[in-house]
Each structure stands twice: as C-alpha cells, then as structure tokens.
C-alpha cells in the first residue's frame, strides 16, 4: 500500500509538507517524470491515506498560460481549479461510466 499525505500551505511563504512511504514516493516520482517529459499531459497515481483509504493524485502539466493567470494560489482556495485538461478527463470519465452502467 503506497501511503502519501500532502499538507498544503495555507498562506503565502509557508511550507508544504509531503509525508510518504518509499512506494508512494516512487509512484509519485514516476508520474511526475512522465508528465514533465510530455507537455500538456496528466498522470494519475493511486495512493492511500494512513488509515487505508484510497485516493487518486492527479498530476497535470496541460495548463495553458491563460489558465495559469486565473488559477488562484492553493492557499487562497481549497477547491480544485478549473483546468481544461482535468475538465476533459472528468467529462470523458463520466460519459464512460454512464455508458457502462447502461450495458
């Protein structure tokens, strides 16, 4: 089980903390490397919290300059920013889930 927690900074000039086991760090490193070499891409990594709950980390490089200008800093907003790459992914995933549920 790859366990990773990210404790975000909640105001400017404070630290972000990543606490993880080696398996989670390797999975995250592989995803980061892949996205770094493939502009306008994203990767998903299945991870777990310390109490065993699974979640997916989305690593995105497909962000336009226009989107960068409108994304609030992480400490200013706790919601996921609107990024077209993620919006497209979620839309396709929703359509696939709907199609699979009618089969």
PDB file of N, CA and C in Angstrom:
ATOM      1  N   UNK A   1       0.860  -1.186   0.000  1.00  0.00           N
ATOM      2  CA  UNK A   1       0.000   0.000   0.000  1.00  0.00           C
ATOM      3  C   UNK A   1       0.897   1.237   0.000  1.00  0.00           C
ATOM      4  N   UNK A   2       0.735   2.092  -1.014  1.00  0.00           N
ATOM      5  CA  UNK A   2       1.517   3.322  -1.130  1.00  0.00           C
ATOM      6  C   UNK A   2       0.796   4.441  -0.382  1.00  0.00           C
ATOM      7  N   UNK A   3       1.383   4.869   0.730  1.00  0.00           N
ATOM      8  CA  UNK A   3       0.737   5.895   1.571  1.00  0.00           C
ATOM      9  C   UNK A   3       1.419   7.243   1.391  1.00  0.00           C
ATOM     10  N   UNK A   4       0.591   8.266   1.163  1.00  0.00           N
ATOM     11  CA  UNK A   4       1.117   9.610   0.962  1.00  0.00           C
ATOM     12  C   UNK A   4       0.097  10.630   1.444  1.00  0.00           C
ATOM     13  N   UNK A   5       0.571  11.589   2.206  1.00  0.00           N
ATOM     14  CA  UNK A   5      -0.250  12.722   2.630  1.00  0.00           C
ATOM     15  C   UNK A   5       0.442  13.993   2.159  1.00  0.00           C
ATOM     16  N   UNK A   6      -0.347  14.942   1.670  1.00  0.00           N
ATOM     17  CA  UNK A   6       0.166  16.266   1.324  1.00  0.00           C
ATOM     18  C   UNK A   6      -0.551  17.270   2.208  1.00  0.00           C
ATOM     19  N   UNK A   7       0.236  17.985   2.970  1.00  0.00           N
ATOM     20  CA  UNK A   7      -0.308  19.024   3.847  1.00  0.00           C
ATOM     21  C   UNK A   7       0.036  20.359   3.190  1.00  0.00           C
ATOM     22  N   UNK A   8      -0.974  20.971   2.616  1.00  0.00           N
ATOM     23  CA  UNK A   8      -0.725  22.188   1.829  1.00  0.00           C
ATOM     24  C   UNK A   8      -0.419  23.384   2.715  1.00  0.00           C
ATOM     25  N   UNK A   9       0.202  24.351   2.092  1.00  0.00           N
ATOM     26  CA  UNK A   9       0.448  25.606   2.787  1.00  0.00           C
ATOM     27  C   UNK A   9      -0.851  26.392   2.765  1.00  0.00           C
ATOM     28  N   UNK A  10      -1.149  27.061   3.851  1.00  0.00           N
ATOM     29  CA  UNK A  10      -2.432  27.759   3.932  1.00  0.00           C
ATOM     30  C   UNK A  10      -2.292  29.275   3.905  1.00  0.00           C
ATOM     31  N   UNK A  11      -1.078  29.749   3.675  1.00  0.00           N
ATOM     32  CA  UNK A  11      -0.853  31.171   3.486  1.00  0.00           C
ATOM     33  C   UNK A  11       0.479  31.348   2.770  1.00  0.00           C
ATOM     34  N   UNK A  12       0.705  32.506   2.174  1.00  0.00           N
ATOM     35  CA  UNK A  12       1.954  32.712   1.427  1.00  0.00           C
ATOM     36  C   UNK A  12       3.186  32.497   2.308  1.00  0.00           C
ATOM     37  N   UNK A  13       4.231  32.008   1.703  1.00  0.00           N
ATOM     38  CA  UNK A  13       5.541  31.833   2.326  1.00  0.00           C
ATOM     39  C   UNK A  13       5.541  30.861   3.501  1.00  0.00           C
ATOM     40  N   UNK A  14       4.640  29.883   3.458  1.00  0.00           N
ATOM     41  CA  UNK A  14       4.686  28.801   4.437  1.00  0.00           C
ATOM     42  C   UNK A  14       5.012  27.508   3.695  1.00  0.00           C
ATOM     43  N   UNK A  15       5.393  26.496   4.423  1.00  0.00           N
ATOM     44  CA  UNK A  15       5.835  25.246   3.814  1.00  0.00           C
ATOM     45  C   UNK A  15       4.690  24.307   3.479  1.00  0.00           C
ATOM     46  N   UNK A  16       4.880  23.560   2.413  1.00  0.00           N
ATOM     47  CA  UNK A  16       4.026  22.443   2.059  1.00  0.00           C
ATOM     48  C   UNK A  16       4.776  21.198   2.518  1.00  0.00           C
ATOM     49  N   UNK A  17       4.068  20.229   3.075  1.00  0.00           N
ATOM     50  CA  UNK A  17       4.714  19.013   3.568  1.00  0.00           C
ATOM     51  C   UNK A  17       4.175  17.796   2.832  1.00  0.00           C
ATOM     52  N   UNK A  18       5.077  16.961   2.349  1.00  0.00           N
ATOM     53  CA  UNK A  18       4.714  15.686   1.750  1.00  0.00           C
ATOM     54  C   UNK A  18       5.283  14.610   2.659  1.00  0.00           C
ATOM     55  N   UNK A  19       4.387  13.783   3.186  1.00  0.00           N
ATOM     56  CA  UNK A  19       4.779  12.690   4.066  1.00  0.00           C
ATOM     57  C   UNK A  19       4.376  11.402   3.364  1.00  0.00           C
ATOM     58  N   UNK A  20       5.369  10.536   3.089  1.00  0.00           N
ATOM     59  CA  UNK A  20       5.067   9.362   2.277  1.00  0.00           C
ATOM     60  C   UNK A  20       6.005   8.213   2.579  1.00  0.00           C
ATOM     61  N   UNK A  21       5.542   7.025   2.228  1.00  0.00           N
ATOM     62  CA  UNK A  21       6.428   5.867   2.309  1.00  0.00           C
ATOM     63  C   UNK A  21       7.161   5.738   0.966  1.00  0.00           C
ATOM     64  N   UNK A  22       8.229   4.935   0.915  1.00  0.00           N
ATOM     65  CA  UNK A  22       9.020   4.833  -0.313  1.00  0.00           C
ATOM     66  C   UNK A  22       8.215   4.403  -1.548  1.00  0.00           C
ATOM     67  N   UNK A  23       7.264   3.495  -1.398  1.00  0.00           N
ATOM     68  CA  UNK A  23       6.467   3.056  -2.551  1.00  0.00           C
ATOM     69  C   UNK A  23       5.664   4.218  -3.129  1.00  0.00           C
ATOM     70  N   UNK A  24       5.095   5.033  -2.278  1.00  0.00           N
ATOM     71  CA  UNK A  24       4.318   6.186  -2.740  1.00  0.00           C
ATOM     72  C   UNK A  24       5.229   7.204  -3.412  1.00  0.00           C
ATOM     73  N   UNK A  25       6.391   7.417  -2.855  1.00  0.00           N
ATOM     74  CA  UNK A  25       7.325   8.370  -3.452  1.00  0.00           C
ATOM     75  C   UNK A  25       7.793   7.896  -4.831  1.00  0.00           C
ATOM     76  N   UNK A  26       8.029   6.600  -4.982  1.00  0.00           N
ATOM     77  CA  UNK A  26       8.424   6.075  -6.298  1.00  0.00           C
ATOM     78  C   UNK A  26       7.299   6.246  -7.315  1.00  0.00           C
ATOM     79  N   UNK A  27       6.061   5.944  -6.913  1.00  0.00           N
ATOM     80  CA  UNK A  27       4.917   6.097  -7.816  1.00  0.00           C
ATOM     81  C   UNK A  27       4.726   7.559  -8.199  1.00  0.00           C
ATOM     82  N   UNK A  28       4.840   8.443  -7.232  1.00  0.00           N
ATOM     83  CA  UNK A  28       4.692   9.872  -7.500  1.00  0.00           C
ATOM     84  C   UNK A  28       5.828  10.362  -8.395  1.00  0.00           C
ATOM     85  N   UNK A  29       7.052   9.916  -8.133  1.00  0.00           N
ATOM     86  CA  UNK A  29       8.205  10.323  -8.948  1.00  0.00           C
ATOM     87  C   UNK A  29       8.032   9.876 -10.395  1.00  0.00           C
ATOM     88  N   UNK A  30       7.563   8.662 -10.602  1.00  0.00           N
ATOM     89  CA  UNK A  30       7.357   8.163 -11.963  1.00  0.00           C
ATOM     90  C   UNK A  30       6.308   8.999 -12.692  1.00  0.00           C
ATOM     91  N   UNK A  31       5.228   9.342 -12.010  1.00  0.00           N
ATOM     92  CA  UNK A  31       4.178  10.155 -12.630  1.00  0.00           C
ATOM     93  C   UNK A  31       4.685  11.559 -12.932  1.00  0.00           C
ATOM     94  N   UNK A  32       5.422  12.151 -12.011  1.00  0.00           N
ATOM     95  CA  UNK A  32       5.974  13.490 -12.223  1.00  0.00           C
ATOM     96  C   UNK A  32       6.945  13.497 -13.404  1.00  0.00           C
ATOM     97  N   UNK A  33       7.790  12.480 -13.483  1.00  0.00           N
ATOM     98  CA  UNK A  33       8.746  12.388 -14.584  1.00  0.00           C
ATOM     99  C   UNK A  33       8.027  12.237 -15.915  1.00  0.00           C
ATOM    100  N   UNK A  34       7.007  11.402 -15.953  1.00  0.00           N
ATOM    101  CA  UNK A  34       6.247  11.204 -17.186  1.00  0.00           C
ATOM    102  C   UNK A  34       5.602  12.499 -17.652  1.00  0.00           C
ATOM    103  N   UNK A  35       4.968  13.207 -16.751  1.00  0.00           N
ATOM    104  CA  UNK A  35       4.291  14.458 -17.105  1.00  0.00           C
ATOM    105  C   UNK A  35       5.314  15.530 -17.486  1.00  0.00           C
ATOM    106  N   UNK A  36       6.459  15.528 -16.826  1.00  0.00           N
ATOM    107  CA  UNK A  36       7.492  16.516 -17.145  1.00  0.00           C
ATOM    108  C   UNK A  36       8.019  16.333 -18.565  1.00  0.00           C
ATOM    109  N   UNK A  37       8.027  15.112 -19.063  1.00  0.00           N
ATOM    110  CA  UNK A  37       8.526  14.829 -20.402  1.00  0.00           C
ATOM    111  C   UNK A  37       7.452  14.890 -21.475  1.00  0.00           C
ATOM    112  N   UNK A  38       6.206  15.062 -21.097  1.00  0.00           N
ATOM    113  CA  UNK A  38       5.087  15.082 -22.047  1.00  0.00           C
ATOM    114  C   UNK A  38       4.214  16.307 -21.802  1.00  0.00           C
ATOM    115  N   UNK A  39       4.583  17.433 -22.390  1.00  0.00           N
ATOM    116  CA  UNK A  39       3.796  18.657 -22.177  1.00  0.00           C
ATOM    117  C   UNK A  39       2.320  18.437 -22.505  1.00  0.00           C
ATOM    118  N   UNK A  40       1.491  19.126 -21.792  1.00  0.00           N
ATOM    119  CA  UNK A  40       0.042  19.049 -21.934  1.00  0.00           C
ATOM    120  C   UNK A  40      -0.473  17.638 -21.723  1.00  0.00           C
ATOM    121  N   UNK A  41       0.011  17.025 -20.660  1.00  0.00           N
ATOM    122  CA  UNK A  41      -0.433  15.686 -20.309  1.00  0.00           C
ATOM    123  C   UNK A  41      -0.817  15.663 -18.840  1.00  0.00           C
ATOM    124  N   UNK A  42      -1.299  14.506 -18.396  1.00  0.00           N
ATOM    125  CA  UNK A  42      -1.543  14.308 -16.979  1.00  0.00           C
ATOM    126  C   UNK A  42      -1.359  12.842 -16.661  1.00  0.00           C
ATOM    127  N   UNK A  43      -1.109  12.573 -15.413  1.00  0.00           N
ATOM    128  CA  UNK A  43      -0.965  11.206 -14.919  1.00  0.00           C
ATOM    129  C   UNK A  43      -1.814  11.072 -13.666  1.00  0.00           C
ATOM    130  N   UNK A  44      -2.240   9.854 -13.430  1.00  0.00           N
ATOM    131  CA  UNK A  44      -2.984   9.534 -12.209  1.00  0.00           C
ATOM    132  C   UNK A  44      -2.174   8.529 -11.412  1.00  0.00           C
ATOM    133  N   UNK A  45      -2.152   8.705 -10.095  1.00  0.00           N
ATOM    134  CA  UNK A  45      -1.447   7.783  -9.210  1.00  0.00           C
ATOM    135  C   UNK A  45      -2.408   7.375  -8.106  1.00  0.00           C
ATOM    136  N   UNK A  46      -2.616   6.074  -7.953  1.00  0.00           N
ATOM    137  CA  UNK A  46      -3.448   5.565  -6.854  1.00  0.00           C
ATOM    138  C   UNK A  46      -2.595   5.530  -5.593  1.00  0.00           C
ATOM    139  N   UNK A  47      -3.077   6.183  -4.557  1.00  0.00           N
ATOM    140  CA  UNK A  47      -2.368   6.256  -3.285  1.00  0.00           C
ATOM    141  C   UNK A  47      -3.338   5.945  -2.152  1.00  0.00           C
ATOM    142  N   UNK A  48      -2.818   5.887  -0.947  1.00  0.00           N
ATOM    143  CA  UNK A  48      -3.645   5.611   0.230  1.00  0.00           C
ATOM    144  C   UNK A  48      -3.294   6.573   1.358  1.00  0.00           C
ATOM    145  N   UNK A  49      -4.270   6.847   2.182  1.00  0.00           N
ATOM    146  CA  UNK A  49      -4.034   7.621   3.395  1.00  0.00           C
ATOM    147  C   UNK A  49      -3.531   6.681   4.477  1.00  0.00           C
ATOM    148  N   UNK A  50      -3.115   7.224   5.595  1.00  0.00           N
ATOM    149  CA  UNK A  50      -2.577   6.393   6.677  1.00  0.00           C
ATOM    150  C   UNK A  50      -3.609   5.425   7.235  1.00  0.00           C
ATOM    151  N   UNK A  51      -4.903   5.747   7.075  1.00  0.00           N
ATOM    152  CA  UNK A  51      -5.939   4.839   7.576  1.00  0.00           C
ATOM    153  C   UNK A  51      -6.457   3.893   6.489  1.00  0.00           C
ATOM    154  N   UNK A  52      -5.757   3.857   5.323  1.00  0.00           N
ATOM    155  CA  UNK A  52      -6.069   2.873   4.310  1.00  0.00           C
ATOM    156  C   UNK A  52      -7.013   3.296   3.204  1.00  0.00           C
ATOM    157  N   UNK A  53      -7.547   4.502   3.267  1.00  0.00           N
ATOM    158  CA  UNK A  53      -8.469   4.946   2.210  1.00  0.00           C
ATOM    159  C   UNK A  53      -7.704   5.278   0.941  1.00  0.00           C
ATOM    160  N   UNK A  54      -8.218   4.771  -0.195  1.00  0.00           N
ATOM    161  CA  UNK A  54      -7.578   5.009  -1.478  1.00  0.00           C
ATOM    162  C   UNK A  54      -8.039   6.335  -2.065  1.00  0.00           C
ATOM    163  N   UNK A  55      -7.130   7.020  -2.732  1.00  0.00           N
ATOM    164  CA  UNK A  55      -7.466   8.222  -3.489  1.00  0.00           C
ATOM    165  C   UNK A  55      -6.551   8.301  -4.698  1.00  0.00           C
ATOM    166  N   UNK A  56      -6.882   9.162  -5.618  1.00  0.00           N
ATOM    167  CA  UNK A  56      -6.089   9.332  -6.830  1.00  0.00           C
ATOM    168  C   UNK A  56      -5.471  10.720  -6.840  1.00  0.00           C
ATOM    169  N   UNK A  57      -4.158  10.765  -7.028  1.00  0.00           N
ATOM    170  CA  UNK A  57      -3.465  12.036  -7.203  1.00  0.00           C
ATOM    171  C   UNK A  57      -3.428  12.320  -8.698  1.00  0.00           C
ATOM    172  N   UNK A  58      -3.856  13.496  -9.088  1.00  0.00           N
ATOM    173  CA  UNK A  58      -3.838  13.913 -10.489  1.00  0.00           C
ATOM    174  C   UNK A  58      -2.682  14.897 -10.666  1.00  0.00           C
ATOM    175  N   UNK A  59      -1.738  14.557 -11.553  1.00  0.00           N
ATOM    176  CA  UNK A  59      -0.604  15.417 -11.840  1.00  0.00           C
ATOM    177  C   UNK A  59      -0.822  15.958 -13.244  1.00  0.00           C
ATOM    178  N   UNK A  60      -0.886  17.288 -13.362  1.00  0.00           N
ATOM    179  CA  UNK A  60      -1.283  17.919 -14.618  1.00  0.00           C
ATOM    180  C   UNK A  60      -0.211  18.893 -15.102  1.00  0.00           C
ATOM    181  N   UNK A  61       0.176  18.752 -16.373  1.00  0.00           N
ATOM    182  CA  UNK A  61       1.043  19.768 -16.985  1.00  0.00           C
ATOM    183  C   UNK A  61       0.309  20.482 -18.115  1.00  0.00           C
ATOM    184  N   UNK A  62      -0.854  19.992 -18.462  1.00  0.00           N
ATOM    185  CA  UNK A  62      -1.620  20.572 -19.565  1.00  0.00           C
ATOM    186  C   UNK A  62      -2.396  21.796 -19.135  1.00  0.00           C
ATOM    187  N   UNK A  63      -1.688  22.848 -18.779  1.00  0.00           N
ATOM    188  CA  UNK A  63      -2.324  24.079 -18.316  1.00  0.00           C
ATOM    189  C   UNK A  63      -1.870  25.214 -19.221  1.00  0.00           C
ATOM    190  N   UNK A  64      -2.819  25.884 -19.838  1.00  0.00           N
ATOM    191  CA  UNK A  64      -2.478  26.995 -20.727  1.00  0.00           C
ATOM    192  C   UNK A  64      -2.057  28.216 -19.915  1.00  0.00           C
ATOM    193  N   UNK A  65      -1.380  29.124 -20.560  1.00  0.00           N
ATOM    194  CA  UNK A  65      -0.967  30.358 -19.881  1.00  0.00           C
ATOM    195  C   UNK A  65      -2.190  31.129 -19.392  1.00  0.00           C
ATOM    196  N   UNK A  66      -3.246  31.134 -20.196  1.00  0.00           N
ATOM    197  CA  UNK A  66      -4.488  31.808 -19.784  1.00  0.00           C
ATOM    198  C   UNK A  66      -5.040  31.190 -18.500  1.00  0.00           C
ATOM    199  N   UNK A  67      -5.003  29.861 -18.422  1.00  0.00           N
ATOM    200  CA  UNK A  67      -5.480  29.184 -17.211  1.00  0.00           C
ATOM    201  C   UNK A  67      -4.595  29.524 -16.015  1.00  0.00           C
ATOM    202  N   UNK A  68      -3.263  29.569 -16.229  1.00  0.00           N
ATOM    203  CA  UNK A  68      -2.366  29.934 -15.121  1.00  0.00           C
ATOM    204  C   UNK A  68      -2.719  31.310 -14.560  1.00  0.00           C
ATOM    205  N   UNK A  69      -3.147  32.205 -15.423  1.00  0.00           N
ATOM    206  CA  UNK A  69      -3.459  33.562 -14.978  1.00  0.00           C
ATOM    207  C   UNK A  69      -4.741  33.627 -14.140  1.00  0.00           C
ATOM    208  N   UNK A  70      -5.578  32.592 -14.233  1.00  0.00           N
ATOM    209  CA  UNK A  70      -6.845  32.615 -13.497  1.00  0.00           C
ATOM    210  C   UNK A  70      -6.897  31.609 -12.344  1.00  0.00           C
ATOM    211  N   UNK A  71      -5.881  30.756 -12.218  1.00  0.00           N
ATOM    212  CA  UNK A  71      -5.873  29.772 -11.130  1.00  0.00           C
ATOM    213  C   UNK A  71      -5.475  30.470  -9.829  1.00  0.00           C
ATOM    214  N   UNK A  72      -6.325  30.394  -8.806  1.00  0.00           N
ATOM    215  CA  UNK A  72      -5.943  31.007  -7.529  1.00  0.00           C
ATOM    216  C   UNK A  72      -4.850  30.181  -6.862  1.00  0.00           C
ATOM    217  N   UNK A  73      -3.997  30.808  -6.061  1.00  0.00           N
ATOM    218  CA  UNK A  73      -2.990  30.048  -5.327  1.00  0.00           C
ATOM    219  C   UNK A  73      -3.664  29.001  -4.439  1.00  0.00           C
ATOM    220  N   UNK A  74      -2.977  27.901  -4.201  1.00  0.00           N
ATOM    221  CA  UNK A  74      -3.559  26.816  -3.403  1.00  0.00           C
ATOM    222  C   UNK A  74      -4.001  27.293  -2.021  1.00  0.00           C
ATOM    223  N   UNK A  75      -3.280  28.228  -1.429  1.00  0.00           N
ATOM    224  CA  UNK A  75      -3.639  28.701  -0.095  1.00  0.00           C
ATOM    225  C   UNK A  75      -4.856  29.623  -0.107  1.00  0.00           C
ATOM    226  N   UNK A  76      -5.273  30.083  -1.286  1.00  0.00           N
ATOM    227  CA  UNK A  76      -6.405  31.004  -1.371  1.00  0.00           C
ATOM    228  C   UNK A  76      -7.734  30.299  -1.581  1.00  0.00           C
ATOM    229  N   UNK A  77      -7.671  29.029  -1.979  1.00  0.00           N
ATOM    230  CA  UNK A  77      -8.906  28.341  -2.336  1.00  0.00           C
ATOM    231  C   UNK A  77      -8.710  26.846  -2.122  1.00  0.00           C
ATOM    232  N   UNK A  78      -9.634  26.211  -1.453  1.00  0.00           N
ATOM    233  CA  UNK A  78      -9.482  24.786  -1.176  1.00  0.00           C
ATOM    234  C   UNK A  78     -10.096  23.895  -2.249  1.00  0.00           C
ATOM    235  N   UNK A  79     -10.671  24.487  -3.282  1.00  0.00           N
ATOM    236  CA  UNK A  79     -11.287  23.681  -4.332  1.00  0.00           C
ATOM    237  C   UNK A  79     -10.300  23.434  -5.465  1.00  0.00           C
ATOM    238  N   UNK A  80     -10.600  22.448  -6.277  1.00  0.00           N
ATOM    239  CA  UNK A  80      -9.766  22.133  -7.432  1.00  0.00           C
ATOM    240  C   UNK A  80      -9.960  23.224  -8.474  1.00  0.00           C
ATOM    241  N   UNK A  81      -8.869  23.775  -9.011  1.00  0.00           N
ATOM    242  CA  UNK A  81      -9.025  24.826 -10.018  1.00  0.00           C
ATOM    243  C   UNK A  81      -9.618  24.277 -11.304  1.00  0.00           C
ATOM    244  N   UNK A  82     -10.230  25.154 -12.077  1.00  0.00           N
ATOM    245  CA  UNK A  82     -10.793  24.763 -13.364  1.00  0.00           C
ATOM    246  C   UNK A  82      -9.654  24.757 -14.378  1.00  0.00           C
ATOM    247  N   UNK A  83      -9.309  23.561 -14.840  1.00  0.00           N
ATOM    248  CA  UNK A  83      -8.250  23.373 -15.838  1.00  0.00           C
ATOM    249  C   UNK A  83      -8.846  22.506 -16.932  1.00  0.00           C
ATOM    250  N   UNK A  84      -8.745  22.956 -18.171  1.00  0.00           N
ATOM    251  CA  UNK A  84      -9.416  22.262 -19.266  1.00  0.00           C
ATOM    252  C   UNK A  84      -9.000  20.803 -19.375  1.00  0.00           C
ATOM    253  N   UNK A  85      -7.732  20.480 -19.150  1.00  0.00           N
ATOM    254  CA  UNK A  85      -7.278  19.087 -19.224  1.00  0.00           C
ATOM    255  C   UNK A  85      -8.032  18.220 -18.224  1.00  0.00           C
ATOM    256  N   UNK A  86      -8.192  18.712 -16.994  1.00  0.00           N
ATOM    257  CA  UNK A  86      -8.929  17.955 -15.970  1.00  0.00           C
ATOM    258  C   UNK A  86     -10.420  17.912 -16.282  1.00  0.00           C
ATOM    259  N   UNK A  87     -10.955  19.011 -16.770  1.00  0.00           N
ATOM    260  CA  UNK A  87     -12.374  19.046 -17.138  1.00  0.00           C
ATOM    261  C   UNK A  87     -12.661  18.018 -18.228  1.00  0.00           C
ATOM    262  N   UNK A  88     -11.789  17.936 -19.235  1.00  0.00           N
ATOM    263  CA  UNK A  88     -11.960  16.956 -20.309  1.00  0.00           C
ATOM    264  C   UNK A  88     -11.914  15.537 -19.754  1.00  0.00           C
ATOM    265  N   UNK A  89     -10.939  15.269 -18.885  1.00  0.00           N
ATOM    266  CA  UNK A  89     -10.805  13.937 -18.282  1.00  0.00           C
ATOM    267  C   UNK A  89     -12.074  13.551 -17.517  1.00  0.00           C
ATOM    268  N   UNK A  90     -12.542  14.453 -16.660  1.00  0.00           N
ATOM    269  CA  UNK A  90     -13.728  14.152 -15.849  1.00  0.00           C
ATOM    270  C   UNK A  90     -14.970  13.978 -16.718  1.00  0.00           C
ATOM    271  N   UNK A  91     -15.080  14.755 -17.787  1.00  0.00           N
ATOM    272  CA  UNK A  91     -16.216  14.625 -18.692  1.00  0.00           C
ATOM    273  C   UNK A  91     -16.215  13.267 -19.396  1.00  0.00           C
ATOM    274  N   UNK A  92     -15.054  12.864 -19.908  1.00  0.00           N
ATOM    275  CA  UNK A  92     -14.941  11.564 -20.579  1.00  0.00           C
ATOM    276  C   UNK A  92     -15.195  10.423 -19.596  1.00  0.00           C
ATOM    277  N   UNK A  93     -14.646  10.539 -18.396  1.00  0.00           N
ATOM    278  CA  UNK A  93     -14.846   9.504 -17.373  1.00  0.00           C
ATOM    279  C   UNK A  93     -16.327   9.369 -17.033  1.00  0.00           C
ATOM    280  N   UNK A  94     -17.033  10.495 -16.918  1.00  0.00           N
ATOM    281  CA  UNK A  94     -18.454  10.476 -16.606  1.00  0.00           C
ATOM    282  C   UNK A  94     -19.245   9.811 -17.735  1.00  0.00           C
ATOM    283  N   UNK A  95     -18.898  10.137 -18.988  1.00  0.00           N
ATOM    284  CA  UNK A  95     -19.575   9.526 -20.135  1.00  0.00           C
ATOM    285  C   UNK A  95     -19.332   8.018 -20.180  1.00  0.00           C
ATOM    286  N   UNK A  96     -18.106   7.592 -19.933  1.00  0.00           N
ATOM    287  CA  UNK A  96     -17.784   6.165 -19.935  1.00  0.00           C
ATOM    288  C   UNK A  96     -18.526   5.436 -18.823  1.00  0.00           C
ATOM    289  N   UNK A  97     -18.581   6.027 -17.648  1.00  0.00           N
ATOM    290  CA  UNK A  97     -19.314   5.415 -16.538  1.00  0.00           C
ATOM    291  C   UNK A  97     -20.800   5.300 -16.866  1.00  0.00           C
ATOM    292  N   UNK A  98     -21.365   6.333 -17.500  1.00  0.00           N
ATOM    293  CA  UNK A  98     -22.775   6.298 -17.878  1.00  0.00           C
ATOM    294  C   UNK A  98     -23.025   5.212 -18.928  1.00  0.00           C
ATOM    295  N   UNK A  99     -22.109   5.132 -19.902  1.00  0.00           N
ATOM    296  CA  UNK A  99     -22.258   4.107 -20.945  1.00  0.00           C
ATOM    297  C   UNK A  99     -22.135   2.704 -20.367  1.00  0.00           C
ATOM    298  N   UNK A 100     -21.226   2.509 -19.438  1.00  0.00           N
ATOM    299  CA  UNK A 100     -21.022   1.194 -18.818  1.00  0.00           C
ATOM    300  C   UNK A 100     -22.202   0.790 -17.933  1.00  0.00           C
ATOM    301  N   UNK A 101     -22.864   1.775 -17.344  1.00  0.00           N
ATOM    302  CA  UNK A 101     -23.980   1.449 -16.458  1.00  0.00           C
ATOM    303  C   UNK A 101     -25.242   1.076 -17.231  1.00  0.00           C
ATOM    304  N   UNK A 102     -25.304   1.433 -18.514  1.00  0.00           N
ATOM    305  CA  UNK A 102     -26.487   1.078 -19.318  1.00  0.00           C
ATOM    306  C   UNK A 102     -26.313  -0.234 -20.049  1.00  0.00           C
ATOM    307  N   UNK A 103     -25.116  -0.808 -19.963  1.00  0.00           N
ATOM    308  CA  UNK A 103     -24.849  -2.077 -20.655  1.00  0.00           C
ATOM    309  C   UNK A 103     -25.345  -3.236 -19.835  1.00  0.00           C
TER     310      UNK A 103
END
